[in-house]
Coordinates of C-alpha atoms and ligand atoms in Angstrom, one line a residue:
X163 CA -108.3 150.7 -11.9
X164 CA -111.7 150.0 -11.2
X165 CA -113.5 148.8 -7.8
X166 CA -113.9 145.2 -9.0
X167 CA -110.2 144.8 -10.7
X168 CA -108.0 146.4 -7.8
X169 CA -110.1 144.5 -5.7
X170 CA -108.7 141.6 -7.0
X171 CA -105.1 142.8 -7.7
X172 CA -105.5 142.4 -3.7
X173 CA -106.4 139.1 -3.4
X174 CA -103.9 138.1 -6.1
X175 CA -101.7 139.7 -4.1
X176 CA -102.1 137.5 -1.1
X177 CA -104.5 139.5 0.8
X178 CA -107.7 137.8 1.8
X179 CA -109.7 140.8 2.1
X180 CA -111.5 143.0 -0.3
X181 CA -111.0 146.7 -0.3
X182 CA -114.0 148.4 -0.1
X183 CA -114.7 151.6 -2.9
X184 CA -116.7 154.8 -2.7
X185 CA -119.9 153.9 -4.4
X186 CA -119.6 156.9 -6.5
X187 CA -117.6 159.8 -7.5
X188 CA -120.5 162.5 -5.7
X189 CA -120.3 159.4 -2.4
X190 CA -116.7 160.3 -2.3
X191 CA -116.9 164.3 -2.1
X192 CA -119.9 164.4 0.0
X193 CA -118.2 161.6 2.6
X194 CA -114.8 164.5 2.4
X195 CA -116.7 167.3 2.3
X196 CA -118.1 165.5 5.7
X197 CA -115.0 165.1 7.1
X198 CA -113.7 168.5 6.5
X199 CA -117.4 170.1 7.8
X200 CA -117.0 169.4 11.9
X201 CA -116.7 171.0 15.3
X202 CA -113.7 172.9 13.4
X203 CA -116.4 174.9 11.6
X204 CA -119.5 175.2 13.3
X205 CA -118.0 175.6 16.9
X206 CA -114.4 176.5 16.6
X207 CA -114.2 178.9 13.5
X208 CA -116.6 181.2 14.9
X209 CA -114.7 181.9 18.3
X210 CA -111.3 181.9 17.0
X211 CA -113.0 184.5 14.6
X212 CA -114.0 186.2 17.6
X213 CA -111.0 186.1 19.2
X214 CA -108.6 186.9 16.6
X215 CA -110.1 190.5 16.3
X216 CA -112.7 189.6 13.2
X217 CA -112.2 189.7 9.3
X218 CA -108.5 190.0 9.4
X219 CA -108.6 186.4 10.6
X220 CA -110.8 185.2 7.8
X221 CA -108.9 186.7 4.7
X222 CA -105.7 185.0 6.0
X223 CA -107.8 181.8 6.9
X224 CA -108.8 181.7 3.1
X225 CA -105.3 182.3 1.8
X226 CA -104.1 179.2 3.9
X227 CA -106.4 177.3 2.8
X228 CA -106.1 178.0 -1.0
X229 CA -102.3 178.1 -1.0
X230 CA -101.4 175.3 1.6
X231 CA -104.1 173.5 2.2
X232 CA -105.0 172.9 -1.3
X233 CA -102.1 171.4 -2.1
X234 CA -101.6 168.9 0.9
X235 CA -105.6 167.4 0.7
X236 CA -104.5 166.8 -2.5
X237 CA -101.0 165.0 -1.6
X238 CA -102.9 162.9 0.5
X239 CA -105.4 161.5 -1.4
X240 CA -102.9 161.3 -4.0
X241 CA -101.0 159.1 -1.9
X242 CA -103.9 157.3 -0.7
X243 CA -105.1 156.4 -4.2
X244 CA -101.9 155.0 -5.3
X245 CA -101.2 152.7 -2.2
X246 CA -105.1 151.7 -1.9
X247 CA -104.7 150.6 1.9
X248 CA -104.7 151.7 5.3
X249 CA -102.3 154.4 5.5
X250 CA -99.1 152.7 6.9
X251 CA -99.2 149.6 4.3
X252 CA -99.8 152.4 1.8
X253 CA -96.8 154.8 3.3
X254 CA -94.4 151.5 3.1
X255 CA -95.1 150.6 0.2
X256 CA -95.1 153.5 -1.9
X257 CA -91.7 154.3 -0.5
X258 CA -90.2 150.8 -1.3
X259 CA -91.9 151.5 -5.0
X260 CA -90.0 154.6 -4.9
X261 CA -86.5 153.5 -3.7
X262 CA -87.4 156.2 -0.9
X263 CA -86.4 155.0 3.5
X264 CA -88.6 152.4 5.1
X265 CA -89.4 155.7 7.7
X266 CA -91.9 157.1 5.5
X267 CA -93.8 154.5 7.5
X268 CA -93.7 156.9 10.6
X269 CA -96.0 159.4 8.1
X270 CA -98.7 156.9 8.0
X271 CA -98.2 155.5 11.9
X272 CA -98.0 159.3 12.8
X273 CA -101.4 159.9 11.2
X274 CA -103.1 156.9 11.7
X275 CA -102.2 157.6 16.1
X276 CA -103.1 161.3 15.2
X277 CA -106.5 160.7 14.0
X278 CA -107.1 158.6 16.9
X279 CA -105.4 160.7 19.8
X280 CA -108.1 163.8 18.3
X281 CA -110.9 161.5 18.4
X282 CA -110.7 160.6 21.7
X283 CA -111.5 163.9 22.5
X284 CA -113.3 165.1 19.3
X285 CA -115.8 162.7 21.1
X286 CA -115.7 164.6 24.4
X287 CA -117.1 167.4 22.7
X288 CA -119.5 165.9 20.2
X289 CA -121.2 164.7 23.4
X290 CA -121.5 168.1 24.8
X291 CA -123.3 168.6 21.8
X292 CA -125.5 166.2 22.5
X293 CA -126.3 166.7 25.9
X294 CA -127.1 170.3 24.9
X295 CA -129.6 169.4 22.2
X296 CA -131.2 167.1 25.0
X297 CA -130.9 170.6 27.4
X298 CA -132.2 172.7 24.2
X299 CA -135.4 170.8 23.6
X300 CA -136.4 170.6 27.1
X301 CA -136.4 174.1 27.7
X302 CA -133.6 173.9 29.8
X303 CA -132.2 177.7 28.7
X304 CA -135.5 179.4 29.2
X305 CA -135.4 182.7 30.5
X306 CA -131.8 181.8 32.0
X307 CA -129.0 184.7 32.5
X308 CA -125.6 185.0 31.9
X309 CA -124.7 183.2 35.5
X310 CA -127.3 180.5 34.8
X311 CA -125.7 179.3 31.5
X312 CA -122.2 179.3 32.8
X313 CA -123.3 177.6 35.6
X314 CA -125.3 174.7 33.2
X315 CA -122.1 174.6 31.2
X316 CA -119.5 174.3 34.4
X317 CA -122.0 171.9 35.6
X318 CA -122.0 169.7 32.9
X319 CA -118.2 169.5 32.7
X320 CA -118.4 169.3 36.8
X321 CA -120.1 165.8 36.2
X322 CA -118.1 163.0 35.1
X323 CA -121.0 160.5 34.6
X324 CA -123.0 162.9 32.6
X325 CA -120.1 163.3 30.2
X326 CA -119.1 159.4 30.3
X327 CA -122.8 158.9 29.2
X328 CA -122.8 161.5 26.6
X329 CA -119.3 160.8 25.3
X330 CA -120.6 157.0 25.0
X331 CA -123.5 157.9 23.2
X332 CA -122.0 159.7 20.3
X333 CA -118.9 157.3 20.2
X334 CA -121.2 154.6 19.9
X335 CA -123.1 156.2 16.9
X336 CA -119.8 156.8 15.3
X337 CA -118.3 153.2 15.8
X338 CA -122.0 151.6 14.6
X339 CA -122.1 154.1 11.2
X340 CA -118.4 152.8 10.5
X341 CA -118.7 149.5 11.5
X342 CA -121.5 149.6 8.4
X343 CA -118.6 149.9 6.1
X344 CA -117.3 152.9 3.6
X345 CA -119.9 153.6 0.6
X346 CA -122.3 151.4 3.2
X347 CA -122.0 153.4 6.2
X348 CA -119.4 156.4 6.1
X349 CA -121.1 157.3 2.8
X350 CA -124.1 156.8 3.4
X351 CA -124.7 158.5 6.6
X352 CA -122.7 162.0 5.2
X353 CA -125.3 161.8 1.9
X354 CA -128.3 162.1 4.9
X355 CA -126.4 163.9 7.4
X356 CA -124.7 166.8 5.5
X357 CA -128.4 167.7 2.9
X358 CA -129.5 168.0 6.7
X359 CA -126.9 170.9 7.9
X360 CA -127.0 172.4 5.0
X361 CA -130.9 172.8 5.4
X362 CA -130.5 173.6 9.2
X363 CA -127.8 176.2 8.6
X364 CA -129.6 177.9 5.9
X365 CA -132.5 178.3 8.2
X366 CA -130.2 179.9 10.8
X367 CA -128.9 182.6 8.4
X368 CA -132.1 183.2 7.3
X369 CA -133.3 184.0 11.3
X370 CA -129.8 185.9 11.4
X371 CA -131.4 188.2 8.4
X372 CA -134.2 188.7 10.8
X373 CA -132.5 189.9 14.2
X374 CA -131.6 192.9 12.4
X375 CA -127.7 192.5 13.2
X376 CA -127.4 190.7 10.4
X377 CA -125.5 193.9 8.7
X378 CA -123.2 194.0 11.4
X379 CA -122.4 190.1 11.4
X380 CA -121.1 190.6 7.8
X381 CA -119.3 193.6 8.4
X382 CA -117.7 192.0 11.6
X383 CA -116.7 189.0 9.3
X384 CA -115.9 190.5 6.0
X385 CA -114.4 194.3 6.8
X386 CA -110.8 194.1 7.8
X387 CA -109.6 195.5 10.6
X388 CA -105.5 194.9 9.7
X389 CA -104.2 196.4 12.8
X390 CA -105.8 193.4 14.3
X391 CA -103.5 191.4 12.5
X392 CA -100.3 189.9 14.0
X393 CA -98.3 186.5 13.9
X394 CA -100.1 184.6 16.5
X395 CA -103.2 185.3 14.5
X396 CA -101.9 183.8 11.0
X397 CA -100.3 181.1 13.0
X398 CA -104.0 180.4 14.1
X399 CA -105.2 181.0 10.9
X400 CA -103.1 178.4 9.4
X401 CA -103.4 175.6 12.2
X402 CA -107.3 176.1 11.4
X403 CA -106.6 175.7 7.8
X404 CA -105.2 172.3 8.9
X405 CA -107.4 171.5 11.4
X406 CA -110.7 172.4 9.2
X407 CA -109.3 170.6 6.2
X408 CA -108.7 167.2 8.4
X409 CA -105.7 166.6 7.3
X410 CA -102.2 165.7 8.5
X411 CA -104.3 163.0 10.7
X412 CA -104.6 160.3 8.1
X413 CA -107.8 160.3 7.2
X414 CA -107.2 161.9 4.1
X415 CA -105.0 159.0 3.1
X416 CA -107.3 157.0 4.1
X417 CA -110.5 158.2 1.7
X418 CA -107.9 158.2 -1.0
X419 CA -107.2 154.4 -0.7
X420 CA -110.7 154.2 -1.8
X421 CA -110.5 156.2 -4.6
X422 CA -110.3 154.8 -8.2
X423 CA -108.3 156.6 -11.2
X424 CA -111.6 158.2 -12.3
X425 CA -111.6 161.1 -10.5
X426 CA -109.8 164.3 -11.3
X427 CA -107.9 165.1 -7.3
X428 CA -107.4 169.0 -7.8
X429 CA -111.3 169.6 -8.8
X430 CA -112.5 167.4 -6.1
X431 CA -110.2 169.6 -3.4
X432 CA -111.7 172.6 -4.7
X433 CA -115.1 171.4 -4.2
X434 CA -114.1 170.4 -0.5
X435 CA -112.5 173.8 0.5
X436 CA -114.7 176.0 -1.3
X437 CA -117.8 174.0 0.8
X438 CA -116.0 173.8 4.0
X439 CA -115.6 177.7 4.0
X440 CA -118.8 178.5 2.8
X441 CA -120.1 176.2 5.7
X442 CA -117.8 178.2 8.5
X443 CA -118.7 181.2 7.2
X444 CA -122.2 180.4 7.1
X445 CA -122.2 179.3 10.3
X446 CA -120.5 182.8 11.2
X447 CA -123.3 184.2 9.4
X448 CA -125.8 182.4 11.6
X449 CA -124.4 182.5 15.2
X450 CA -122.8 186.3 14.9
X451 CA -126.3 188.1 13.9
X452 CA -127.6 186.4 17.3
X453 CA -124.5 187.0 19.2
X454 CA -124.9 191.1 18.4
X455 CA -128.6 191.5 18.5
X456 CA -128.7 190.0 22.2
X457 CA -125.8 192.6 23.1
X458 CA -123.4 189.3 23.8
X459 CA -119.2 189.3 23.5
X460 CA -118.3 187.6 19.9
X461 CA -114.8 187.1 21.6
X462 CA -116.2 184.7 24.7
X463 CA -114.1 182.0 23.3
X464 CA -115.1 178.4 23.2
X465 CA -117.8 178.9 25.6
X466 CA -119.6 180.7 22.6
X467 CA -121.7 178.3 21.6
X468 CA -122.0 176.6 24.5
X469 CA -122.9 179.3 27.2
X470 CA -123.3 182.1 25.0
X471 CA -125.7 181.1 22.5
X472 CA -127.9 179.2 24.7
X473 CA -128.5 182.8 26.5
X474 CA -130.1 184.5 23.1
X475 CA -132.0 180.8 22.6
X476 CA -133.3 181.6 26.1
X477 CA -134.9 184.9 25.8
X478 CA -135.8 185.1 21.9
X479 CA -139.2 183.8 21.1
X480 CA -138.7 180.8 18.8
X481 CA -135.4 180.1 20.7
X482 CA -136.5 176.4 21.6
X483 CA -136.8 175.5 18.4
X484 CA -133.7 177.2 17.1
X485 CA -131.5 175.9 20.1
X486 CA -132.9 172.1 19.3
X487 CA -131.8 172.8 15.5
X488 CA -128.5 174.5 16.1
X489 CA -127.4 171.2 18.4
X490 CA -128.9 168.8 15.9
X491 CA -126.3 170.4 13.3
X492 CA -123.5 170.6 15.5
X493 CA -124.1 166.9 16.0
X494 CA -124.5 166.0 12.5
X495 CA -121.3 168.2 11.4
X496 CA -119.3 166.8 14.3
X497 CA -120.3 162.6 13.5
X498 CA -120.1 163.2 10.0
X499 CA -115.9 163.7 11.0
X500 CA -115.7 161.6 14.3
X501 CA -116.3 158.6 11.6
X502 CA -113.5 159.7 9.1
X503 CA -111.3 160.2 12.2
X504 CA -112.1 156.4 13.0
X505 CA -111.6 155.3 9.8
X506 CA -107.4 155.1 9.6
X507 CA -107.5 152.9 12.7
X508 CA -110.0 150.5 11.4
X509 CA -108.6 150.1 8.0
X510 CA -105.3 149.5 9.8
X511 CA -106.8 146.9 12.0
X512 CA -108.6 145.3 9.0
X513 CA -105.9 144.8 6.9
X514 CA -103.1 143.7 9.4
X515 CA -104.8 141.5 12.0
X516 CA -107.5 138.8 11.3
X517 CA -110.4 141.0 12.3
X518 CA -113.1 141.5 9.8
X519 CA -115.0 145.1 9.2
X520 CA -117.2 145.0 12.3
X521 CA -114.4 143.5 14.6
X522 CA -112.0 146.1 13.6
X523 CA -114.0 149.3 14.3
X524 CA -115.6 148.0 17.4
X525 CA -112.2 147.4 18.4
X526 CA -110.6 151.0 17.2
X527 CA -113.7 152.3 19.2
X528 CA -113.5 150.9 22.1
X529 CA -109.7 152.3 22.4
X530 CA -110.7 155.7 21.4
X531 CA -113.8 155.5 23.8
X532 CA -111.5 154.6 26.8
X533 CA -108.8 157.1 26.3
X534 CA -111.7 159.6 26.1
X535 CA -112.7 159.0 29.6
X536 CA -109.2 160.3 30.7
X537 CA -109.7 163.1 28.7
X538 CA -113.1 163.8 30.1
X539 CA -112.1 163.3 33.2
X540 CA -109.5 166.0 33.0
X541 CA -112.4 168.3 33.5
X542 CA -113.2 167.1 37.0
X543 CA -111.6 164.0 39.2
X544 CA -108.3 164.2 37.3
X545 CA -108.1 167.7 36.7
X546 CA -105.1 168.0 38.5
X547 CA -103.2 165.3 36.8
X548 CA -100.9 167.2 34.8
X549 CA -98.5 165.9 32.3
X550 CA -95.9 168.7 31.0
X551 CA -98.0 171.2 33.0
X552 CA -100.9 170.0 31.2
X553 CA -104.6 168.2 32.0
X554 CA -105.2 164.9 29.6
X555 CA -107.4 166.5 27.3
X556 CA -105.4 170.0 26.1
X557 CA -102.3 167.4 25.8
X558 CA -104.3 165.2 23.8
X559 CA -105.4 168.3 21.9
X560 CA -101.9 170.7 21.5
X561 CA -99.7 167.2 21.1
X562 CA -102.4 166.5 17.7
X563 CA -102.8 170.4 16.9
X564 CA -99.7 171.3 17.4
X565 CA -96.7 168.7 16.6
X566 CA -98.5 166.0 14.7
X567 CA -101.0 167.4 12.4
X568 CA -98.3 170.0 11.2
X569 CA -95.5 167.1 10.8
X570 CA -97.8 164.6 8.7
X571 CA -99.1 167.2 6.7
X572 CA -95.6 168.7 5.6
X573 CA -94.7 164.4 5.3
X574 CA -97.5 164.0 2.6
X575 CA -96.6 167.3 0.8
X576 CA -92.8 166.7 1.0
X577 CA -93.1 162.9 -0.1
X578 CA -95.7 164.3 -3.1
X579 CA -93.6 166.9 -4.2
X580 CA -90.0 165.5 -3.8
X581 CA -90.5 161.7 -3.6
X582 CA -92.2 160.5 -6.0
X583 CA -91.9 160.9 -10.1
X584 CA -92.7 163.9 -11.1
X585 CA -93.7 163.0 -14.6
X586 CA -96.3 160.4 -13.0
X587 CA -97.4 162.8 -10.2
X588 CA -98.1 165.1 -13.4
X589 CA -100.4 162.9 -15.0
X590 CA -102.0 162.1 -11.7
X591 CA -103.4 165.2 -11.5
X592 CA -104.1 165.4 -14.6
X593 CA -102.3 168.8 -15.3
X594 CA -100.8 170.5 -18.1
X595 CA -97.0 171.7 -18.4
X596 CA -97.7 175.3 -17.0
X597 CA -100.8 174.2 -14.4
X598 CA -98.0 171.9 -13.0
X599 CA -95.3 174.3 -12.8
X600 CA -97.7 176.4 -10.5
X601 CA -98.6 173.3 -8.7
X602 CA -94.7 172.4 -8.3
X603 CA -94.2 176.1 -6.7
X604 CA -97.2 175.6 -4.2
X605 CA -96.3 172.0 -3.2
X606 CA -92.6 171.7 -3.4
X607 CA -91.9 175.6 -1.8
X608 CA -95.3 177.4 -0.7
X609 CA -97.1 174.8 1.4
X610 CA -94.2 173.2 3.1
X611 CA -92.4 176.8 3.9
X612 CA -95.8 177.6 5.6
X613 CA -96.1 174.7 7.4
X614 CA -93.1 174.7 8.8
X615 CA -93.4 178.4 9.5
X616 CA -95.8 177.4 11.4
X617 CA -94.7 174.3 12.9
X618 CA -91.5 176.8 14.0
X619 CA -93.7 179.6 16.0
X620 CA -96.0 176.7 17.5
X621 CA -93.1 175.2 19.3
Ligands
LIG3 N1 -112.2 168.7 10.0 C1 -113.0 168.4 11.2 C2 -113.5 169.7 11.8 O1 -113.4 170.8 11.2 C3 -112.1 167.8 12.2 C4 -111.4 166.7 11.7 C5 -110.1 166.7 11.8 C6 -112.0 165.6 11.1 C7 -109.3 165.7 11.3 C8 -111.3 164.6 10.6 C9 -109.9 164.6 10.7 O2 -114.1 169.6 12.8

């Protein structure tokens, strides 16, 4: 169905408003690719990489994302695509189509609370980000030492107002690029933002080439060192895979509904994974080679980009100007998400209450914005609130990473694989008799059994 006709299968359906459409197939893949590209790979992937021993890590990273994540970004724009509305509207009704329980609502509501719950404090951290590249460009980390930079990070997360301001600022960049609308604004600002990282990140490796560890960066990422490897680090592995991949959260669904019949869901998902690894890896590729030339730990956890990498931007000559480009990307990988993670919420809003585009996402924003104060303020004034032995934000963040993300996902895979017709899924995708059989075997046993391996050792 084109834009234009299922556009107007709405309205003859009752509804008043129009559902917006990716502008193109390219707007589509670069707005998912934007999604997928975030914190997860730029900040996150390189730690857990550090911290998970190297290499090992990686290889079974890829493998859960070819066998299991695959398969569930494509159950969920699947799903998306057929229902062609927020995800809970899309979730009941597909169900009802399907002579399948009014619960399969719950997948949608979990998703849709999921992708908010993260962006509350998805936001936290973007706006670390961008008080660093404010601390980055005005020399703050010149000359400072390994004290220093701990100190300028503590302090930072010390200061409630400084975080309030900078948590504001990017959640008001992300509710004003959403509030512009899908192929307007989400689209639109991933087709500038993401030609930007790429550029950014590619000028990164190419100072890694010159620092001389370079060798040793792709040793430390590529050579496996598989008595490294153990359950907790494929269970990491996979939550990553999850994580990186944005789904389980809704917003998946959500780009589906989008989506018209023109565009072949299996290709498109290959396109997303293969660029979201080559981006983690890249940005492996261009934080490791600083990391070892400077004589620094690649395990300092999440502090690595934030305390660690500011040290080497300190001392190496050039280091302003790579410190002001490395948070500029960080930014522009983390907004190009914090909008899809907005993006359930407000079509939810839209299409149930009377509140148009702009209405909708300020309100959805102003939510997530708020609950983000109690998550920053976990770091300082609340920090001994504790809820199950937790602060706000690692709730906020193990409740998502751990119990919803996992549960939605296996709910889109499970509903995909076992729900719906399999003759129609078939020609969804487009596949052939023995391509489906393979795709049967990853969706309806590989993906799920992983998940819910998983799901099993998480709890
Ligand atoms: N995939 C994003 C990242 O790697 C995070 C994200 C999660 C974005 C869920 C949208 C939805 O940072």
């Amino acid at each position: 169905m084109s834009g234009i006709q299922s556009a107007t299968a709405t309205m003859a359906a009752g509804a008043v408003k129009v559902h917006d459409h990716w502008s193109s197939r390219m707007g589509f893949i670069i707005a998912a690719v934007g999604s997928a590209v975030g914190l997860g790979n730029i900040w996150k992937f390189p730690y857990m990489v550090g911290q998970s021993g190297g290499a090992a890590f990686v290889l079974v990273y890829l493998a859960c994302i070819a066998l299991i994540g695959l398969p569930i970004i494509v159950a969920e724009w699947l799903i998306g695509r057929r229902g062609q509305k927020n995800p809970v509207n899309t979730m009941v009704e597909l169900a009802k189509k399907n002579g399948r329980s009014r619960n399969w609502a719950l997948l949608g509501i979990g998703g849709t609370l999921a992708a908010f719950l993260i962006l509350s404090f998805y936001s936290v951290i973007g706006g670390w980000a961008v008080s660093y590249l404010v601390e980055a460009g005005t020399g703050s980390f010149s000359g400072i030492d390994k004290d220093a930079a701990g100190a300028l990070f503590n302090g930072l997360l010390a200061d409630p107002a400084k975080l309030l301001l900078w948590h504001s600022v990017f959640m008001a960049l992300t509710i004003g690029v959403v509030a512009m609308g899908v192929s307007g604004g989400l689209e639109r600002a991933t087709k500038i933002l993401m030609p930007a990282l790429g550029v950014i990140l590619l000028i990164m490796v190419g100072y890694g080439m010159t620092t001389g560890s370079f060798g040793a960066a792709a040793s430390y990422l590529f050579t496996p060192d598989w008595s490294k490897l153990n359950s907790g680090v494929v269970l990491a592995a996979l939550g990553h895979a999850f994580f990186t991949l944005s789904l389980g959260m809704g917003v998946m669904i959500a780009y589906g509904s989008y989506l018209g019949q023109d565009i072949n869901l299996l290709r498109a998902a290959r396109t997303v994974a293969i660029s979201d690894t080559v981006i983690a890896l890249g940005a492996g590729m261009a934080i490791f080679p600083i990391v070892f030339a400077n004589g620094l730990d690649p395990a300092a956890g999440p502090g690595l980009v934030f305390v660690t990498l500011p040290l080497a931007f300190g001392k190496i000559s050039g280091g302003l100007i790579l410190g002001v480009m490395f948070f500029a990307l960080l930014i522009f990988a983390a907004l190009t998400s914090s909008i899809s993670l907005l993006e359930p919420a407000v079509e939810l809003l839209e299409e149930r209450t009377p509140l148009g585009r702009v209405g909708a996402t300020v309100v959805a924003g102003l939510a997530t914005w708020a609950l983000g104060i109690a998550a920053l303020l976990s770091f300082n004034e609340w920090s001994n609130v504790l809820i199950f032995g937790q602060n706000i934000f690692d709730l906020l963040d193990k409740l998502t990473s751990k119990f919803m993300l996992p549960l939605c996902g296996l709910g889109a895979i499970v509903f995909v694989a076992w729900c719906l017709d399999r003759e129609s899924v078939r020609k969804d995708l487009g596949l052939g008799t023995t391509g489906f059989r393979l795709w049967n075997l990853l969706a309806r046993y590989v993906a799920p059994i992983g998940v819910l391996a998983v799901f099993w050792n998480s709890l």
